[in-house]
Coordinates of C-alpha atoms (C1' of nucleotides) and ligand atoms in Angstrom, one line a residue:
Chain A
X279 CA 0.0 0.0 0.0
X280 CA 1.8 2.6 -1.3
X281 CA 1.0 6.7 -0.6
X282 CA -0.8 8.9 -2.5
X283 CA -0.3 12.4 -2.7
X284 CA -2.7 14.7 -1.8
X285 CA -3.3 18.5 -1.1
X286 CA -4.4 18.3 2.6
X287 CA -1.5 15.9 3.3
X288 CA 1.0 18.6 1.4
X289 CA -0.6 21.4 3.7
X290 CA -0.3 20.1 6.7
X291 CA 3.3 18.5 6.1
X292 CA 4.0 22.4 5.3
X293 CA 2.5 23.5 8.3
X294 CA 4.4 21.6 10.4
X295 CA 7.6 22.5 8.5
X296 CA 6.9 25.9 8.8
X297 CA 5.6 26.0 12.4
X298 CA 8.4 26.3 15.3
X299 CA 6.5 24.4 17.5
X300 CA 4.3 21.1 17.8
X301 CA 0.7 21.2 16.8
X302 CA -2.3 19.3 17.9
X303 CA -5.2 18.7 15.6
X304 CA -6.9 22.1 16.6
X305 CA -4.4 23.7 15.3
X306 CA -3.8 22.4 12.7
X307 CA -7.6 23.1 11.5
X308 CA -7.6 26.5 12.4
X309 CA -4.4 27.3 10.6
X310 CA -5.4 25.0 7.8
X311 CA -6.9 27.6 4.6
X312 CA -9.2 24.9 3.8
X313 CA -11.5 23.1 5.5
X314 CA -10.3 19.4 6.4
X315 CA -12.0 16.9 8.1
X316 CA -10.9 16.3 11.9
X317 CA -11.0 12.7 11.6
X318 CA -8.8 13.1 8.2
X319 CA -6.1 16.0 10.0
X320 CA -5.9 12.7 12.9
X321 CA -5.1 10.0 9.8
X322 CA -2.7 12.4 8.3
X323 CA -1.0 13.2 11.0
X324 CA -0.8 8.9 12.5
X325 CA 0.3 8.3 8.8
X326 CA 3.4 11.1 9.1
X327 CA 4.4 9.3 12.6
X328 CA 4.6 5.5 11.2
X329 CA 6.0 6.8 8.5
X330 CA 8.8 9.0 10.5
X331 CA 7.9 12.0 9.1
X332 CA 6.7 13.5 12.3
X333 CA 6.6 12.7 16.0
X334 CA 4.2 12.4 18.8
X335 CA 4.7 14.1 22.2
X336 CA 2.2 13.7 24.8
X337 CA 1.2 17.1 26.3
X338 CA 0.6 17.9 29.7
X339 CA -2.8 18.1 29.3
X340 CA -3.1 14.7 27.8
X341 CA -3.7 15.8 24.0
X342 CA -1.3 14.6 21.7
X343 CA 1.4 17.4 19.6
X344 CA 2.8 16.6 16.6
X345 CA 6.3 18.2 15.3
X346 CA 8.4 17.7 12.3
X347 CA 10.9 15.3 12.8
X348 CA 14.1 17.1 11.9
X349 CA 16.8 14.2 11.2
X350 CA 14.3 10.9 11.9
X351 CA 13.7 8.1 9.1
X352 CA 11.3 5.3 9.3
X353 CA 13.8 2.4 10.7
X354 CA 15.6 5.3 13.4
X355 CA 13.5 7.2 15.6
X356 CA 15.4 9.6 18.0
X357 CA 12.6 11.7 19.9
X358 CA 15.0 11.6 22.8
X359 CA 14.8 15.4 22.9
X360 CA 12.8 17.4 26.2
X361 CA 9.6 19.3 25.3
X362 CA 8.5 22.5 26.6
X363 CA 4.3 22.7 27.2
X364 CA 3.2 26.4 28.2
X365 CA -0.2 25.9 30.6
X366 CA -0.7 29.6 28.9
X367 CA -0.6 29.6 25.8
X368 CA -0.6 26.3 25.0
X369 CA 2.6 26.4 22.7
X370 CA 4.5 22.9 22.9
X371 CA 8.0 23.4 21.9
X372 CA 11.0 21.0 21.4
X373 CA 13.9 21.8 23.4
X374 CA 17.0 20.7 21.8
X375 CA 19.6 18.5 24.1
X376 CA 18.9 15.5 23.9
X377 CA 18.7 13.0 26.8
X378 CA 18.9 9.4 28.0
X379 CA 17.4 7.9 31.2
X380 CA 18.2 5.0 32.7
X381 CA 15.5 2.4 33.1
X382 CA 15.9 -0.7 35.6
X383 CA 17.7 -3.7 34.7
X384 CA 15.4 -6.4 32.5
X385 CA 13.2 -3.5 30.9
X386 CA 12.5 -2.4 27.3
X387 CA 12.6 0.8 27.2
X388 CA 11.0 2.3 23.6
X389 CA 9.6 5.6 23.6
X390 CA 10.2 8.4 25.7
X391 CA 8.3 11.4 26.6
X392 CA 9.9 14.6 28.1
X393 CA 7.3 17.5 29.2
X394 CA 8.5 20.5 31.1
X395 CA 5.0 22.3 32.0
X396 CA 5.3 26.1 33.1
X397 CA 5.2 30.0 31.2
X398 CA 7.4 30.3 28.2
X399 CA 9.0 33.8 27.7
X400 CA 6.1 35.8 26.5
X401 CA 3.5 34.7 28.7
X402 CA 6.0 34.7 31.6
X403 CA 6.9 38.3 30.8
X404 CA 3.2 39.6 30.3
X405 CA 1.6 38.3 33.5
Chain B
X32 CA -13.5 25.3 53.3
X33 CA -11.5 23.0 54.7
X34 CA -11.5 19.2 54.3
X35 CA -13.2 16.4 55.7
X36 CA -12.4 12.8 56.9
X37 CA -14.6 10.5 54.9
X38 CA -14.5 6.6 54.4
X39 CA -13.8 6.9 50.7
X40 CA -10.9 9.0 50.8
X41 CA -9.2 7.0 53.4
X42 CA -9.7 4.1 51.5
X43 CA -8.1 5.6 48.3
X44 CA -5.2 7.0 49.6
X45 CA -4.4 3.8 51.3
X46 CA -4.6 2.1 48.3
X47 CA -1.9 4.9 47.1
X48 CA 0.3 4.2 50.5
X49 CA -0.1 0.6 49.9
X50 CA 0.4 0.7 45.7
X51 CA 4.2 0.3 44.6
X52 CA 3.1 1.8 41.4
X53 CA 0.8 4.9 40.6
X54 CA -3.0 4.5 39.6
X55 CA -5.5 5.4 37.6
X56 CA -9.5 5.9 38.0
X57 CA -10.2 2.4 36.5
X58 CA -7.7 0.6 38.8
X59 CA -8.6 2.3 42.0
X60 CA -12.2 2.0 41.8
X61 CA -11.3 -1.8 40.9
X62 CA -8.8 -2.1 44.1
X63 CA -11.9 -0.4 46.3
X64 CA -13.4 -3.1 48.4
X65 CA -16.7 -0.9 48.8
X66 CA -18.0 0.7 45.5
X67 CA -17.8 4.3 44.9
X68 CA -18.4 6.8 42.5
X69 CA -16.3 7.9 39.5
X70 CA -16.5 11.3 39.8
X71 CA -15.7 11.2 43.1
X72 CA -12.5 9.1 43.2
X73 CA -11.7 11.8 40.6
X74 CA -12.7 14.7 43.2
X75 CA -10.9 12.4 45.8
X76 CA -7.7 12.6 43.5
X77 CA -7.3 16.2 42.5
X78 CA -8.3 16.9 46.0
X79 CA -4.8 14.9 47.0
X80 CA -3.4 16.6 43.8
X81 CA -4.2 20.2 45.6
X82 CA -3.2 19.6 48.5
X83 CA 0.3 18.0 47.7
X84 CA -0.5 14.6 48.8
X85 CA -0.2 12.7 45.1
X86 CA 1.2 14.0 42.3
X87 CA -0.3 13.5 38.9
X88 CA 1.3 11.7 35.9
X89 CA 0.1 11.9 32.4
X90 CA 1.0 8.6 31.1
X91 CA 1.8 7.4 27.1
X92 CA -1.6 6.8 26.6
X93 CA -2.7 10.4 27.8
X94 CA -4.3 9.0 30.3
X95 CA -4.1 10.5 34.0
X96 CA -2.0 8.4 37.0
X97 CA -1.8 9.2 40.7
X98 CA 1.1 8.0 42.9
X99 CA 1.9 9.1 46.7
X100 CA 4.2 11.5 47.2
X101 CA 7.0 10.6 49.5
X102 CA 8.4 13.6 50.7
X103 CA 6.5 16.5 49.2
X104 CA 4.2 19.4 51.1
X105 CA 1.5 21.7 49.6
X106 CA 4.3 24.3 49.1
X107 CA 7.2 22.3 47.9
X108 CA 6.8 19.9 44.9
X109 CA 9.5 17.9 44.0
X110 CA 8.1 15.3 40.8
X111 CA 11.0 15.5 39.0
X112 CA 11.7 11.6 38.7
X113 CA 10.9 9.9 35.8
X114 CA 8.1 6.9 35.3
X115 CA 8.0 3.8 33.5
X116 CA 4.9 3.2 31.6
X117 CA 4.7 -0.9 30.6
X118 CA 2.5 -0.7 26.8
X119 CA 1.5 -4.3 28.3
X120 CA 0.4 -4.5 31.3
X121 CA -0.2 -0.7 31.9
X122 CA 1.9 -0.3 35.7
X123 CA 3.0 3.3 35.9
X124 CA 5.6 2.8 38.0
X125 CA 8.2 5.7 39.6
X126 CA 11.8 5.7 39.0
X127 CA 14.0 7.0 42.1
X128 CA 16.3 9.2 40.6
X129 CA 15.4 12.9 40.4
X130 CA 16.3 14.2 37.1
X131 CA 17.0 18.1 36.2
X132 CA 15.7 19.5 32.5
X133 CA 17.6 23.1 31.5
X134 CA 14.9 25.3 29.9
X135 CA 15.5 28.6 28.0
X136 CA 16.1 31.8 29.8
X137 CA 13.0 34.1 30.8
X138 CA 11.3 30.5 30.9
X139 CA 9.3 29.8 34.3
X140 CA 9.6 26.0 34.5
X141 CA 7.0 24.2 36.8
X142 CA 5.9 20.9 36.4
X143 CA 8.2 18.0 34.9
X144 CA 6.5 14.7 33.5
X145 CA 9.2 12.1 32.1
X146 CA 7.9 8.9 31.0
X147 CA 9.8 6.1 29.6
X148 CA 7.3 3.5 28.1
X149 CA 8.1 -0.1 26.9
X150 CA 8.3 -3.6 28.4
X151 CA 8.6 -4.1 32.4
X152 CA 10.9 -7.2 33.5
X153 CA 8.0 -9.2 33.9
X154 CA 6.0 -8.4 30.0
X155 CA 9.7 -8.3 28.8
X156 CA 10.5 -11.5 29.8
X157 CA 6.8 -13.3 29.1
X158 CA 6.9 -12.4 25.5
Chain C
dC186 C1' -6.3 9.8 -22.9
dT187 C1' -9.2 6.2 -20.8
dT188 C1' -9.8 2.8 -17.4
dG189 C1' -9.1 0.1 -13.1
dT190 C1' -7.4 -0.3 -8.5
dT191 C1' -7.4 1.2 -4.1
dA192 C1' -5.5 5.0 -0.9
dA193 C1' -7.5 9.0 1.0
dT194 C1' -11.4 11.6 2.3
dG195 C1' -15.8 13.0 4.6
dC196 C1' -19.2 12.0 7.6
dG197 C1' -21.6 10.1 11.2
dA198 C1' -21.3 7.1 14.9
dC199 C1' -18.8 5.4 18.6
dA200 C1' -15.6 5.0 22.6
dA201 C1' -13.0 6.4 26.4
dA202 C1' -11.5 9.7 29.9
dT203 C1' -12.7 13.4 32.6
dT204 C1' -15.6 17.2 34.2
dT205 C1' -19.8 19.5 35.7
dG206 C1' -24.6 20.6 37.7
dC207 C1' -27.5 19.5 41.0
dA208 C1' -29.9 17.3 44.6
dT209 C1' -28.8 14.5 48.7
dT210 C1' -26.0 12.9 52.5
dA211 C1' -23.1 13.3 56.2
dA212 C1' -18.8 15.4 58.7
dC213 C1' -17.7 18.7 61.8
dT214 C1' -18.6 23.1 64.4
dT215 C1' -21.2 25.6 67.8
Chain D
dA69 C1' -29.1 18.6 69.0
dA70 C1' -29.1 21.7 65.1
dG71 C1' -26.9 24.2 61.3
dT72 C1' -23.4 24.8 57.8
dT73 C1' -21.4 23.1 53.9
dA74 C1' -17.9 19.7 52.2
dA75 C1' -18.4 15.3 50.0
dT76 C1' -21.0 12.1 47.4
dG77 C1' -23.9 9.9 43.7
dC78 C1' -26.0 10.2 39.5
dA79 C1' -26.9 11.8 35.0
dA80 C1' -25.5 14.6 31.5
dA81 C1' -22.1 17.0 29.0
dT82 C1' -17.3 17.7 27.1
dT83 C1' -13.3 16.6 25.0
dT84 C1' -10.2 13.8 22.4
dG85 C1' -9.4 10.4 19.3
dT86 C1' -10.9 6.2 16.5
dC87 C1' -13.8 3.4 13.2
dG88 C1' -17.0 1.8 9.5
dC89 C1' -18.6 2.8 5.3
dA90 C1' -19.7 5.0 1.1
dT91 C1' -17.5 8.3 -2.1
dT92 C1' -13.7 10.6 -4.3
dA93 C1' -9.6 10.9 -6.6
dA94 C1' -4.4 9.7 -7.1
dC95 C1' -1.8 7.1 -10.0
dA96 C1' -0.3 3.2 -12.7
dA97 C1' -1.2 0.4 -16.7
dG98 C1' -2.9 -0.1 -21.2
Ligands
MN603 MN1 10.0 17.0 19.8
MN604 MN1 6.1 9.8 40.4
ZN605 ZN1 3.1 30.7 26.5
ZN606 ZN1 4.4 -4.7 32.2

DNA sequence: CTTGTTAATGCGACAAATTTGCATTAACTT
DNA sequence: AAGTTAATGCAAATTTGTCGCATTAACAAG
């Protein structure tokens, strides 16, 4: 099953390109110029993750963010990197240094999710 | 409006005392011997949230987990250890060692929620 | 360019997790 | 013992994400 190419996949690939921080589906939509269907933003955007286009962080609040992978492929993920979730204005952000955390001997360990809740710079300064 | 003592609360943070690994609605109201309420083991838990005797995790699956704090106070939260989330068999489980995430200046960092998921020793092994 | 295959979409329904309004109960104060 | 109001139970609402299914349209083959 091989992919097809289509406009509302183009756009929101772009949009995530072009955004400096992750997006959840709302935003996505509301940035979107045309109208696309939620449950189609949600397949476009699971499609970009298996494919390693794009990965998932899990916010603070429980929703899930989606950012551009910057060096990932399909076979290598490396989302090792912290996130920064703003309880203001909702911006999720990846923060770059990496990181690695030990896990107790006889685990898997697989994925790894890194959320630093709190005021980024703007809403810290007007408050 | 201060608290009061009821049977229900007691029970659940018992259960947390008693749990080596941090719970969620589902589980507690299945550990309950008596029955009660889900929104009220939800008001029970962000009533313990409040007044800084659990802290909350948001696990892999963006689902909310509540483990006893071991040495915090309503003033002074210190979640900043990691947690392992098994995909199998669901435990949330905290990891001791504290753990310190450098944000960008003018930031105002205040929560921190690190989870590892993958395979526990025990799903790792039985697989 | 026309046609066939099937990936992608839209839409409605569904599911799960959590919150909320409101009436009732019961813990604690006086 | 009586009064105040925090805590509870219950139903309904919200929110987030998924699923089934009919329809559309991308793309490869002829
Ligand atoms: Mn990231
Ligand atoms: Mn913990
Ligand atoms: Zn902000
Ligand atoms: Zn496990």
């Amino acid at each position: 099953m091989s992919r097809r190419n289509t406009a509302s996949q183009s756009a929101v690939l772009q949009l995530l390109r072009e955004s400096d921080c992750a997006l959840n589906q709302d935003m996505v939509a509301e940035r979107l110029d045309s109208v696309v269907n939620r449950s189609t933003i949600y397949r476009i955007l699971n499609r970009f993750v298996e494919d390693g286009l794009v990965h998932r962080i899990v916010g603070e609040d429980g929703r899930q963010y989606f950012a551009k992978c910057s060096d990932c492929t399909a076979e290598a993920h490396h989302h090792d990197h912290p996130h920064f979730h703003c309880v203001s204005c909702e911006r999720v952000e990846c923060l770059s240094e990496p990181l690695r955390i030990g896990v107790p001997a006889g685990y898997l360990p697989q994925q790894l999710n890194v959320t630093v809740s709190g005021y980024c710079r703007d809403c810290n300064q007007n408050s």
